[in-house]
PDB file of C-alpha atoms and ligand atoms in Angstrom:
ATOM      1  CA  UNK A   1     -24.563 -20.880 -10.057  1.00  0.00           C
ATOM      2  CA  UNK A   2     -26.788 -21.688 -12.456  1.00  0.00           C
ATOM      3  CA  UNK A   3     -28.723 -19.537 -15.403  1.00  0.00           C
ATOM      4  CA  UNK A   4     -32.131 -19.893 -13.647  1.00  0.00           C
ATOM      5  CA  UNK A   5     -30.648 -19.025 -10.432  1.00  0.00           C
ATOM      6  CA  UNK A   6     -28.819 -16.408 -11.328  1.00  0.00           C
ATOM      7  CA  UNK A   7     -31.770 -14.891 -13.511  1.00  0.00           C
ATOM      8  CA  UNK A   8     -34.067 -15.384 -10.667  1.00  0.00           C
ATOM      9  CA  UNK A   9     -31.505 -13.254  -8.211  1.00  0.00           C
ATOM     10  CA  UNK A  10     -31.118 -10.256 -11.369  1.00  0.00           C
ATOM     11  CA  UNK A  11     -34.934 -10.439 -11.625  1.00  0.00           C
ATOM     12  CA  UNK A  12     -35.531  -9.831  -7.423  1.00  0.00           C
ATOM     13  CA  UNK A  13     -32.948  -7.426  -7.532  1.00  0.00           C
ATOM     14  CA  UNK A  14     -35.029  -5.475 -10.140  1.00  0.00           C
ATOM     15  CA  UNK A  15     -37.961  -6.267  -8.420  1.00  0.00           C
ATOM     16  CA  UNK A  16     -37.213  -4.786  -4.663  1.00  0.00           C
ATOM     17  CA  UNK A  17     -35.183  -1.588  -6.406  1.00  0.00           C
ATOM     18  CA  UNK A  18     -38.709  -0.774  -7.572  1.00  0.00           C
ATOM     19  CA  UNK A  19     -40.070  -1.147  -4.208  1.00  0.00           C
ATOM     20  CA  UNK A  20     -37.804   1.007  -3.196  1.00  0.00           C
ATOM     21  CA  UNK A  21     -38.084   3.771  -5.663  1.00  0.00           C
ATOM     22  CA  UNK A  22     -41.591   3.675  -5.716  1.00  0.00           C
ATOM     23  CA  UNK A  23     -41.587   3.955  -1.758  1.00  0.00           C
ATOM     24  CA  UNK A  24     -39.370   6.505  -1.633  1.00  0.00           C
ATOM     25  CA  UNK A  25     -41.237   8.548  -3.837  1.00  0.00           C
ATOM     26  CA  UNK A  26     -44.113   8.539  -1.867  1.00  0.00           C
ATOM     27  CA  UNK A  27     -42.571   9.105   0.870  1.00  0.00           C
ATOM     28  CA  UNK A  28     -41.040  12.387  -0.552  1.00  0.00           C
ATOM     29  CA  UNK A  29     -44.423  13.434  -1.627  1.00  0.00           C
ATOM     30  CA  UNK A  30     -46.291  13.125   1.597  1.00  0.00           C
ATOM     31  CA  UNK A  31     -42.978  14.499   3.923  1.00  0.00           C
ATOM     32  CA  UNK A  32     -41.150  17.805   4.133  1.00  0.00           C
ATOM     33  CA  UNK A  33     -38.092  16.086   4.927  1.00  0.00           C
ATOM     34  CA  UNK A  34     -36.958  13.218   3.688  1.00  0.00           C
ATOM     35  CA  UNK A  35     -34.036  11.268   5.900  1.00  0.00           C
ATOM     36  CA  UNK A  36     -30.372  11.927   4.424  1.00  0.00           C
ATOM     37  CA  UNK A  37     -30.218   8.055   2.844  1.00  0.00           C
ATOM     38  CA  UNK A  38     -26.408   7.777   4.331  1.00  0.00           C
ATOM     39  CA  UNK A  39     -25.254   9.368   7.656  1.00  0.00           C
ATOM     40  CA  UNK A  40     -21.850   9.128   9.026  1.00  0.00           C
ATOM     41  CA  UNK A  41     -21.542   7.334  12.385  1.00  0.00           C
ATOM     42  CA  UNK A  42     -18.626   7.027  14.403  1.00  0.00           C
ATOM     43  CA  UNK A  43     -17.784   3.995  16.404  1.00  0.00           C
ATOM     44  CA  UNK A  44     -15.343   2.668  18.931  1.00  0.00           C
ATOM     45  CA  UNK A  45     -13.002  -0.174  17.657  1.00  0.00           C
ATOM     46  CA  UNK A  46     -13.022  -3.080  20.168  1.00  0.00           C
ATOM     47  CA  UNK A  47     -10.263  -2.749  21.838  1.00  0.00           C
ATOM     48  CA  UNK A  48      -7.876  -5.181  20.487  1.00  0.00           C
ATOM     49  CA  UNK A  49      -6.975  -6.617  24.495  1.00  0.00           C
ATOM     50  CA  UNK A  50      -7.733  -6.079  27.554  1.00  0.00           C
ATOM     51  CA  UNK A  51      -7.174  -3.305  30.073  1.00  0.00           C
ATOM     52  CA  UNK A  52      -4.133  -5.036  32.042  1.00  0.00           C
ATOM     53  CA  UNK A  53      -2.610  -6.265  28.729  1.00  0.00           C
ATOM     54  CA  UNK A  54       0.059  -3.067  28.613  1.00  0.00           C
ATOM     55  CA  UNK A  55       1.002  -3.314  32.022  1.00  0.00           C
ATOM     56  CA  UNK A  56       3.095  -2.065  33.510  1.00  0.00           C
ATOM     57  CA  UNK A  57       4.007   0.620  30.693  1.00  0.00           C
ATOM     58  CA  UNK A  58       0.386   1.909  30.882  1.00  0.00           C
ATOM     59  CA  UNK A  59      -2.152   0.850  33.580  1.00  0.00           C
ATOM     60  CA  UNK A  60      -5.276  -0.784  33.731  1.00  0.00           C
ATOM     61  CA  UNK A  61      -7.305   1.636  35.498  1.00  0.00           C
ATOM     62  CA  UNK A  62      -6.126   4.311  32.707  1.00  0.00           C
ATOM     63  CA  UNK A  63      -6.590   1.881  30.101  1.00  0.00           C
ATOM     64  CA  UNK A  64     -10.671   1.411  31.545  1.00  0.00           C
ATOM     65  CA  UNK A  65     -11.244   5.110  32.039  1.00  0.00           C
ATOM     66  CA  UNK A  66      -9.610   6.259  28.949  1.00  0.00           C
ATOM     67  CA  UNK A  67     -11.454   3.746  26.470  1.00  0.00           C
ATOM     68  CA  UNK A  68     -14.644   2.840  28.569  1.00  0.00           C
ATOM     69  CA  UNK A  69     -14.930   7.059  29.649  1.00  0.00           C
ATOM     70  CA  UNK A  70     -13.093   9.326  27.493  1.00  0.00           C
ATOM     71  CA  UNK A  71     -13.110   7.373  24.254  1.00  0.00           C
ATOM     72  CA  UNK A  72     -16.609   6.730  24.353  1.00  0.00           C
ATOM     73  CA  UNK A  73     -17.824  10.198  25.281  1.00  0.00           C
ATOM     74  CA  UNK A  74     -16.207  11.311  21.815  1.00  0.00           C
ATOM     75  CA  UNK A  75     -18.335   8.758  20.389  1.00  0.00           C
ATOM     76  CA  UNK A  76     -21.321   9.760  22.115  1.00  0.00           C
ATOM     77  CA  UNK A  77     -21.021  13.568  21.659  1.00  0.00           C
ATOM     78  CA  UNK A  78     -19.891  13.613  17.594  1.00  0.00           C
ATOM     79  CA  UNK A  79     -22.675  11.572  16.763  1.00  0.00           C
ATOM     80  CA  UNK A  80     -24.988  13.866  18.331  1.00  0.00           C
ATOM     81  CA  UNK A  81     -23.092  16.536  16.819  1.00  0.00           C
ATOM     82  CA  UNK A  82     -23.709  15.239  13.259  1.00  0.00           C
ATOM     83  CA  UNK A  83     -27.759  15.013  14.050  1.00  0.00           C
ATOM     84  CA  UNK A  84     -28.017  18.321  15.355  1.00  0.00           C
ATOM     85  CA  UNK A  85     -26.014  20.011  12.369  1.00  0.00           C
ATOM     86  CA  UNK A  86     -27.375  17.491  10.007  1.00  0.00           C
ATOM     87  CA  UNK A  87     -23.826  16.589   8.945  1.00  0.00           C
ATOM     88  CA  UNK A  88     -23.962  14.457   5.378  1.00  0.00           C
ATOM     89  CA  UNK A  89     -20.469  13.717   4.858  1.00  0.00           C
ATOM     90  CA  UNK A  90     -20.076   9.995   3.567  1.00  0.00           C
ATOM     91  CA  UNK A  91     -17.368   8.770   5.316  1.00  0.00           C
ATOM     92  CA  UNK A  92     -14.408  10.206   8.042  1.00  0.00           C
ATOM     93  CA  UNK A  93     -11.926  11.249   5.400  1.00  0.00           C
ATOM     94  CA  UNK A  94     -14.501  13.694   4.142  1.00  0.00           C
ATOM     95  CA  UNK A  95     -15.776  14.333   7.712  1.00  0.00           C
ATOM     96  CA  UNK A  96     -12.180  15.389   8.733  1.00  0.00           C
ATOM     97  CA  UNK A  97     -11.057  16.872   5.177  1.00  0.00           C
ATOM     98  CA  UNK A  98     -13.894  19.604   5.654  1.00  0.00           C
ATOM     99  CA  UNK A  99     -13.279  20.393   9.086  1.00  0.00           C
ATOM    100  CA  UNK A 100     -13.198  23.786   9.114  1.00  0.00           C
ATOM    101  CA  UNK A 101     -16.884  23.736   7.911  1.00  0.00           C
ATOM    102  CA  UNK A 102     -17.606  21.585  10.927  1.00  0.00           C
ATOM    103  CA  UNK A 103     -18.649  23.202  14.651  1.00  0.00           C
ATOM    104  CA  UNK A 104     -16.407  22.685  17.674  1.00  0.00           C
ATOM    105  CA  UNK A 105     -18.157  19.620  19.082  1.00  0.00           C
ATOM    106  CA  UNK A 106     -18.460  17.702  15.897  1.00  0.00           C
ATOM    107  CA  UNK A 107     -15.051  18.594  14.950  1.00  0.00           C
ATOM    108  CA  UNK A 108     -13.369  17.781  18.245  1.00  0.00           C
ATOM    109  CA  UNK A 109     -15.389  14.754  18.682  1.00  0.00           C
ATOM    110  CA  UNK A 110     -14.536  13.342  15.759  1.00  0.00           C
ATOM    111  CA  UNK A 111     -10.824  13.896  15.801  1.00  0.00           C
ATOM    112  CA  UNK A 112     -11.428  11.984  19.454  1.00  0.00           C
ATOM    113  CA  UNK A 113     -13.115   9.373  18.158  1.00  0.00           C
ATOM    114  CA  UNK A 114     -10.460   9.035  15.333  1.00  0.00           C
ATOM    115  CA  UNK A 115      -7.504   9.556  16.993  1.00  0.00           C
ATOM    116  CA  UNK A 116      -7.524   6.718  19.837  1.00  0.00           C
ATOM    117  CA  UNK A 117      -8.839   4.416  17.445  1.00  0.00           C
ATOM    118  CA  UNK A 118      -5.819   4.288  15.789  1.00  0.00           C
ATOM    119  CA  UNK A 119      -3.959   5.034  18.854  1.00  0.00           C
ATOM    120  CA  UNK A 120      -5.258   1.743  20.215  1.00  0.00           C
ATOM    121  CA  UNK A 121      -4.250  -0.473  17.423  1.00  0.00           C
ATOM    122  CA  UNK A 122      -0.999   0.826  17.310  1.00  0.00           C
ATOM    123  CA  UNK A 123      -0.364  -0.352  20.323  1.00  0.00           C
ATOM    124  CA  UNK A 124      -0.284  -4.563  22.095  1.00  0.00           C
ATOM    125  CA  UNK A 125       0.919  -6.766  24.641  1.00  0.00           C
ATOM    126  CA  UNK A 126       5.020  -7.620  24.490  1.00  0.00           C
ATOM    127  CA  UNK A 127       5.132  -4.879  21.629  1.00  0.00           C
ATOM    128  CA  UNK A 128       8.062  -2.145  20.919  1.00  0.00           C
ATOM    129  CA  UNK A 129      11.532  -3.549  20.912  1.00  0.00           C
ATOM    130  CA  UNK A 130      13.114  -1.791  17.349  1.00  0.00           C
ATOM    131  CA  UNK A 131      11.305  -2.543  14.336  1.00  0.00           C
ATOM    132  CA  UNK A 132      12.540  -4.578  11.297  1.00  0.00           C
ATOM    133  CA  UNK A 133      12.012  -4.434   7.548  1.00  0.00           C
ATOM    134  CA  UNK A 134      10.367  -1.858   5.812  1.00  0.00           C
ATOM    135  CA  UNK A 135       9.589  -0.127   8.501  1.00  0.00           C
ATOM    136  CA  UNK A 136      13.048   0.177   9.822  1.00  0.00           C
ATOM    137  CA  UNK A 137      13.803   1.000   6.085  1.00  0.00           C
ATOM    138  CA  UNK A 138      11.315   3.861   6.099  1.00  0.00           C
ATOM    139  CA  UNK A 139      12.590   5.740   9.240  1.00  0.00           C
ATOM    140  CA  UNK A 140      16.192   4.893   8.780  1.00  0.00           C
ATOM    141  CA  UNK A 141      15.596   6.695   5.255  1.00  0.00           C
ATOM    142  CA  UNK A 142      13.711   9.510   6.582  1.00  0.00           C
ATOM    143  CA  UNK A 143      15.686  10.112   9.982  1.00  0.00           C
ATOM    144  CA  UNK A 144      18.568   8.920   9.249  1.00  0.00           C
ATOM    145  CA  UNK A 145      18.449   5.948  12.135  1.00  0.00           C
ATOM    146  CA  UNK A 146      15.716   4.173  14.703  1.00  0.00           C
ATOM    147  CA  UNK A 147      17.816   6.584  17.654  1.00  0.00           C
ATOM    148  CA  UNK A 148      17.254   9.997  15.607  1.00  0.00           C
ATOM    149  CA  UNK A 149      13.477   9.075  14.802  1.00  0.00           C
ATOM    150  CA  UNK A 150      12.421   8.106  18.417  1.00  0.00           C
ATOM    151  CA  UNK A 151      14.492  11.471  19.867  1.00  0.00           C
ATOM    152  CA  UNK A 152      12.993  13.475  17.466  1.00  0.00           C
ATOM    153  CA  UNK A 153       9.155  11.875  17.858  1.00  0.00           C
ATOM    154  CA  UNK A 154       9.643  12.288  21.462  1.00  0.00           C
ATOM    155  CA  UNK A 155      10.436  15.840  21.143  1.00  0.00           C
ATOM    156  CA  UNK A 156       6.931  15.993  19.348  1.00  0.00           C
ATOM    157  CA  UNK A 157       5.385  14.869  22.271  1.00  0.00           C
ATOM    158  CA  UNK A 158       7.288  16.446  25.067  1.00  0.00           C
ATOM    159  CA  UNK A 159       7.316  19.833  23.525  1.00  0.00           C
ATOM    160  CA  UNK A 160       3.279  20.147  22.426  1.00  0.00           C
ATOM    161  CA  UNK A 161       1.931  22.388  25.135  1.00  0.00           C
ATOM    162  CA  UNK A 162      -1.355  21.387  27.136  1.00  0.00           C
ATOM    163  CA  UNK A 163      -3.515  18.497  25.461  1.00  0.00           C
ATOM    164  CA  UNK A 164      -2.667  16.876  22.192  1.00  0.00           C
ATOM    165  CA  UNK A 165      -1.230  14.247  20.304  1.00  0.00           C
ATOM    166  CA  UNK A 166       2.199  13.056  18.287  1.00  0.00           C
ATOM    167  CA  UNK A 167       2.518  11.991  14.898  1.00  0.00           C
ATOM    168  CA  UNK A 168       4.693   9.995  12.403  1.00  0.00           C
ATOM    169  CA  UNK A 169       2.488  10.970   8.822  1.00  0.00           C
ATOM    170  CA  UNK A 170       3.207  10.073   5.652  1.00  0.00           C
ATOM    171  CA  UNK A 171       2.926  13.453   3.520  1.00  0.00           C
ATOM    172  CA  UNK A 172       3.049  12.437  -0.096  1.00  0.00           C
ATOM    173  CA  UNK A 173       5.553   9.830   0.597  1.00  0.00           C
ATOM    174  CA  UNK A 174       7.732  11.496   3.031  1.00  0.00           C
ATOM    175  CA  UNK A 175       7.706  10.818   6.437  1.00  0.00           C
ATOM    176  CA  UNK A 176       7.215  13.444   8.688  1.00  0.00           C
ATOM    177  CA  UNK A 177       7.082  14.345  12.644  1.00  0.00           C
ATOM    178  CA  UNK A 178       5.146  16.463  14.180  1.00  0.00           C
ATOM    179  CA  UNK A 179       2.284  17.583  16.992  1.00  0.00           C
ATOM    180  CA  UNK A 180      -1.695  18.710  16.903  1.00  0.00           C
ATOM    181  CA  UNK A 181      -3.014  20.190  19.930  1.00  0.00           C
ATOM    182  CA  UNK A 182      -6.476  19.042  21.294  1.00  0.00           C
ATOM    183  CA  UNK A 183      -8.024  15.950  19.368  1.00  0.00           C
ATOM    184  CA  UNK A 184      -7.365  17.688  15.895  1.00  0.00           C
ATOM    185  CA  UNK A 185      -5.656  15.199  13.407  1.00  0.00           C
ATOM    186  CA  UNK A 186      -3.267  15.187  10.035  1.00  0.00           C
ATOM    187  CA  UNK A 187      -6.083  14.391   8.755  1.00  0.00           C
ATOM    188  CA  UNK A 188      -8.244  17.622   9.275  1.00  0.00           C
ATOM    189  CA  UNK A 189      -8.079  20.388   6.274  1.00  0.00           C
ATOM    190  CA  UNK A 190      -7.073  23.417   9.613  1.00  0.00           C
ATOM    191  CA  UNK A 191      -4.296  21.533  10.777  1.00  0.00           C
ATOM    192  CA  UNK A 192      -0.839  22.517   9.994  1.00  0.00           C
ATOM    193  CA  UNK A 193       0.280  19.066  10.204  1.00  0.00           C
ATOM    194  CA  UNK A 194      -1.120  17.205   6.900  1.00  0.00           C
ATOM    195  CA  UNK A 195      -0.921  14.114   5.652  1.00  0.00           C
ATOM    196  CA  UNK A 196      -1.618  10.433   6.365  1.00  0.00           C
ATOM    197  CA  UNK A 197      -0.929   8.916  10.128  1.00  0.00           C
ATOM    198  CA  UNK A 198       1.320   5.969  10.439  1.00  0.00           C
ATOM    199  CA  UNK A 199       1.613   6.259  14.193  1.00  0.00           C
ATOM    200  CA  UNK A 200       0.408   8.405  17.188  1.00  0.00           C
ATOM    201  CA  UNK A 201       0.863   9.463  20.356  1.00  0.00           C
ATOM    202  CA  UNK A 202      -1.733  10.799  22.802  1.00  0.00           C
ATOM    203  CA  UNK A 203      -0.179  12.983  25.351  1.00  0.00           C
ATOM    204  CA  UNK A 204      -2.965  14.339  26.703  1.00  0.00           C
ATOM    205  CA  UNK A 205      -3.009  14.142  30.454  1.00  0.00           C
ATOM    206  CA  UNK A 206      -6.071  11.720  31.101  1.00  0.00           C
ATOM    207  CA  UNK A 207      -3.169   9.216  29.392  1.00  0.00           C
ATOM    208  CA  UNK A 208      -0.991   8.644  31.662  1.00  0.00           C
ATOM    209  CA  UNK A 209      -1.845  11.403  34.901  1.00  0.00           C
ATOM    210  CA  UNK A 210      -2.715   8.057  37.803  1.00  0.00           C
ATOM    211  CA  UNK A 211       0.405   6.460  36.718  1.00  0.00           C
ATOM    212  CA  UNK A 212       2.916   8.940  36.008  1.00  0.00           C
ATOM    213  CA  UNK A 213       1.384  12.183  37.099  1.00  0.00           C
ATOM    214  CA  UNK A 214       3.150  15.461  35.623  1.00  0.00           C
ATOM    215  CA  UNK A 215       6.581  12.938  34.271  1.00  0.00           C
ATOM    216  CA  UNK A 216       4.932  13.317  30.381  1.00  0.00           C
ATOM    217  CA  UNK A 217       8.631  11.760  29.597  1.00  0.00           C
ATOM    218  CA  UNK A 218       8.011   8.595  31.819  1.00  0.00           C
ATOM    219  CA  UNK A 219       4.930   8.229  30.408  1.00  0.00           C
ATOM    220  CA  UNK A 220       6.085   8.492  26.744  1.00  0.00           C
ATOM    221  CA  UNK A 221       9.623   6.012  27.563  1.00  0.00           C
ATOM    222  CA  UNK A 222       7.097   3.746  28.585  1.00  0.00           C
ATOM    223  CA  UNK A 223       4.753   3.909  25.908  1.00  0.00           C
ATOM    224  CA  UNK A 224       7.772   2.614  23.543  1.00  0.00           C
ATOM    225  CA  UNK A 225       7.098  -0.719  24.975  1.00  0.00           C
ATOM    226  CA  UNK A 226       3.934  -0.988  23.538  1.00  0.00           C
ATOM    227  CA  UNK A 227       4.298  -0.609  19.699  1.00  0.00           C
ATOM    228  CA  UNK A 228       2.708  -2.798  17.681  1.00  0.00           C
ATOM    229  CA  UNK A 229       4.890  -2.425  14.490  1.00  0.00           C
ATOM    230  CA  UNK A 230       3.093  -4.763  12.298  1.00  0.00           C
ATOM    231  CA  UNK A 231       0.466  -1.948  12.609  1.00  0.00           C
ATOM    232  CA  UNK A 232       2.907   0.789  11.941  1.00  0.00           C
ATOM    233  CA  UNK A 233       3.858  -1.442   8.774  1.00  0.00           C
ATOM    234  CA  UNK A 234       0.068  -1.565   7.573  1.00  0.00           C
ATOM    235  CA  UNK A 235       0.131   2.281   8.189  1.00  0.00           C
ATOM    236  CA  UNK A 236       3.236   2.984   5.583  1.00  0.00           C
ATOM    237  CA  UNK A 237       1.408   1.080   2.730  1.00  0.00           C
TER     238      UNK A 237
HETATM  239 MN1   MN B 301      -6.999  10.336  25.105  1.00  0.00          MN
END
């Protein structure tokens, strides 16, 4: 880039941010409130495939309801949460790091919003199988073998009572197992669980209920199938 050009850029730069300070100004002056400048959204991922693409372990018609329904309710109903309480966090890590601060609907709305996105990367077509490198390295460190890690995460998931969700979290650098009930996260500073998630498990029943009704341990045998461990790997760090 050239001198001129590059002057010419520095100089409009300078030029709009005093637009935009002198606007602002006024616009403090002649308003009671002035609009928070950044305000937390949450958003659905697109889903990474489509609908049918983890058949048969999970089915189309829960894939639709549970993304195009459930999922985007949470979206719809924390971002009207965080207007009505006039929420100012910056991001989701401070969202979800103050959540005791937060009311019920933002809080569980969030941790819905949160917690399938993840849920649905960590998941793809032809996945599962046992993973290689340093994941395998991680859990065979932390568990002691693939076999002992997948027993254990499973007993996570079966034993979590009601709605909720399974987690492999990375506390500090040690792996850990363990549950949250409703759509509350490792994330969130009330949960007992803390730390970062590498992988999760929804085992609420809207997740698997039209295909496997009340067999939860179908459901999560199944769900094996579907890792995407190249995900899991991003996860660890
Ligand atoms: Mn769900």
């Amino acid at each position: 880039m050239s001198t001129t050009r590059r002057k010419f850029i520095k100089d409009s730069v300078r030029a709009s941010a005093a637009v935009a300070v002198g606007t602002s100004f006024i616009f403090t002056e002649s308003t009671a409130q002035a609009p928070a400048t950044t305000t937390l959204q949450f958003a659905q991922i697109p889903l990474p495939y489509a609908f049918n693409a983890l058949e048969p372990n999970i089915d189309a018609l829960t894939m639709e309801i549970h993304y195009g329904k459930h999922h985007a309710t949470y979206v719809k109903n924390v971002n009207e949460a965080i207007a009505a309480d006039k929420i100012v966090y910056e991001n989701e890590k401070d969202f979800f790091a103050n959540a005791s601060k937060l009311s019920a609907k933002a809080r569980n709305n969030g941790g819905g919003v949160y917690n399938h996105n993840f849920f649905w990367q960590a998941m793809k077509p032809n996945g599962g199988g046992v993973p290689a490198g340093k994941v395998s390295d991680a859990l065979n460190g932390a568990f002691g073998s693939f076999d002992k890690f997948k027993e254990q995460f499973n007993d996570a998931a079966m034993k979590r009572f009601g709605s909720g969700w399974a987690w492999l979290i990375n506390d500090g650098g040690k792996l850990k197992i363990g549950s949250t009930p409703n759509q509350d996260n490792p994330l969130m500073d009330i949960s007992e669980l803390k730390g970062t998630p590498v992988l999760a498990l929804d085992v609420w029943e809207h997740a698997y209920y039209l295909k496997y009704q009340n067999k939860r341990n179908e459901y999560v045998a199944h769900w094996w199938n579907t890792i995407n461990w190249d995900e899991v790997a991003k996860n660890l760090k």
